[in-house]
Amino acid sequence: MSTMLKGIAASNGIAIAKAYRLIEPDLKVEKQTADNTSEETARFQEALKVSKEELQAIRDKADKDLGPDKAAIFDAHLLVLSDPELISPIEDKIKNEQVNAEFALKETADMFIMMFEQMDNEYMKERAADIRDVTKRVLAHLLGVQIPNPSMISEEVIIIAEDLTPSDTAQLNRTYVKGFTTNIGGRTSHSAIMARSLEIPAVVGTKEATASIQNGDLVIVDGLNGEVHINPTPELVTKYEQMHADYEKQKAEWAKLVNEKTVSADGHHVELAANIGTPGDLESVKSNGGEAVGLYRTEFLYMGRDQLPTEDEQFEAYKAVLEGMEGKPVVVRTLDIGGDKELPYLDLPKEMNPFLGFRAIRLCLEEQGIFRTQLRALLRASSYGNLKIMFPMIATLDEFRQAKAILEEEKQSLIESGVKVAGKIETGIMVEIPSTAVMADTFAKEVDFFSIGTNDLIQYTMAADRMNERVSYLYQPYNPAILRLVKMVIDAAHKEGKWAGMCGEMAGDETAIPLLLGLGLDEFSMSATSILRARSLIRNLSQPEMEELANRVLSMSTADEVVQAVQAAVAK
Ligand code: PEP
Ligand code: MG
């Protein structure tokens, strides 16, 4: 009998493969008396040996698949496991205190971790992280439990997890990871957004994926309908194979539009841009006919590593994107860390409400060293293409003015030292906080453009955490409250002769697109993999008709009424 879990369709497509549980095991340790300490020491040494062999294999694979930079992390881990300053005290503890190896290892490691973490020295703090990582592996061996090694996956799998952090998702190997499903998360959590750009079908928020799915179970992830089937019948597998083939056929149809402009049936042009996270995403922007990069989420440059990227590293990344886009617009968003995107090495205190906390521009205006380094890298790269700079999470005009003033300072100082900087760099803001949407008319006098960040704008307007599947019904892009805010922003921009784009997930949503076209949105920025479908849709719509529809739905009472009106209008 197959079982079905219902969740949130987070990334389109169908995947069928064996389950791989990416779940942290329970590593709780109890203190026990060791009667035979030499046996205990031998057990510890064996766990150490197996851990080293495992790490060596992971290191070699990382070197081959990801390059020497990533492999170096594991070299550091291997060194920790050979360090007598860590190993000897553990063996002494077993012998002198007659305790079990697990306890001796945990106590000793925790002592070093605490010591290093308290030092005011980045290098030492990194060592603390290394020790935490490697001792987890040795401990797992001692306890006889398995820690997952996603980088060692070498067959097609579907990942099963409680949740995936954005950096977990970034490390998924597309060759083998065919899909994923998680217990928690929403459509606009960053792992869902990344799954869409990686074209990995995903269903999130199933609540019980980890409880219901075992390693090796056959799983179907239906990212179109938000369903997960566990150990399906052969008939169901055949049905899904057919759906998969149909979807691929549909994609082949859309692919014919790759070099076409995006014009509505009556000749109104809009720009279809892509959201990217790394220069590597450009390939997909091109193969999907992206007319611009509407959002470069630069925070991914800062993630999956243990220190801040240098100015030069950033310069290279920005230059690569600008050159790669060959003069087409590239909107680079300055660092938006916080919320579900953490940087452990910044050592920021845990917050009660991270999405309402010390995030994005708030952090950058406070930690100006980090901000200025990024701005200098951007300014230096500006002469290699068509750069536009965008500040995230702007809540007040004062924040925008401060950010802009810092940008100007860095620009002047670079020019004075003889660095070539582009003459005109448009500077805009994300509109993702309701206060800014409401004040859009005032902002429009000072910014060059708006990009509406509906992922956050909806969560803040509806007071519904975008990561929490229990309130995901309040993610309502078609709610007239949201549509009215969107209209205010677009109208305010146009009144001042500025352009308005949207880079939240709503911009690529099939039901929202007709309304946004009607409201006069100039630029739609979405996962590259959604562009061709959006182009195909827009080519069949009439802008004046959609304008009439948009004006009509603004006075409706509920999101459902709006959806019905759109469906009726588009079906005509
Ligand atoms: C948004 O909030 O809509 C947005 C595009 O930014 P992010 O998803 O990175 O918060
Ligand atoms: Mg946002």
XYZ file of C-alpha atoms and ligand atoms in Angstrom, residues 188 190 193 275 295 297 299 333 336 341 355 359 430 432 452-457 466 503-505, ligand 1:
34
model
C 9.023 31.385 -0.209
C 14.961 30.180 0.623
C 13.422 29.345 -3.935
C 16.788 35.938 -9.895
C 17.847 40.197 -8.442
C 21.071 37.655 -4.052
C 24.385 36.731 0.360
C 21.168 43.476 -4.129
C 20.597 40.504 2.935
C 19.959 33.097 5.965
C 12.692 37.997 10.244
C 18.704 41.843 9.036
C 13.431 46.532 -2.491
C 9.212 44.545 0.977
C 8.782 44.701 -5.015
C 9.863 41.856 -2.753
C 6.576 40.090 -2.262
C 8.055 37.176 -0.300
C 8.634 39.539 2.578
C 5.963 42.105 1.716
C 7.100 32.713 5.449
C 11.504 40.068 -7.687
C 9.414 38.155 -5.156
C 8.089 34.756 -6.185
C 11.455 39.095 -1.308
O 11.392 39.317 -0.095
O 10.456 39.025 -2.039
C 12.755 38.879 -1.961
C 12.854 38.768 -3.264
O 13.860 38.755 -1.158
P 14.215 37.435 -0.347
O 13.316 36.327 -0.826
O 15.634 37.123 -0.600
O 13.924 37.833 1.061
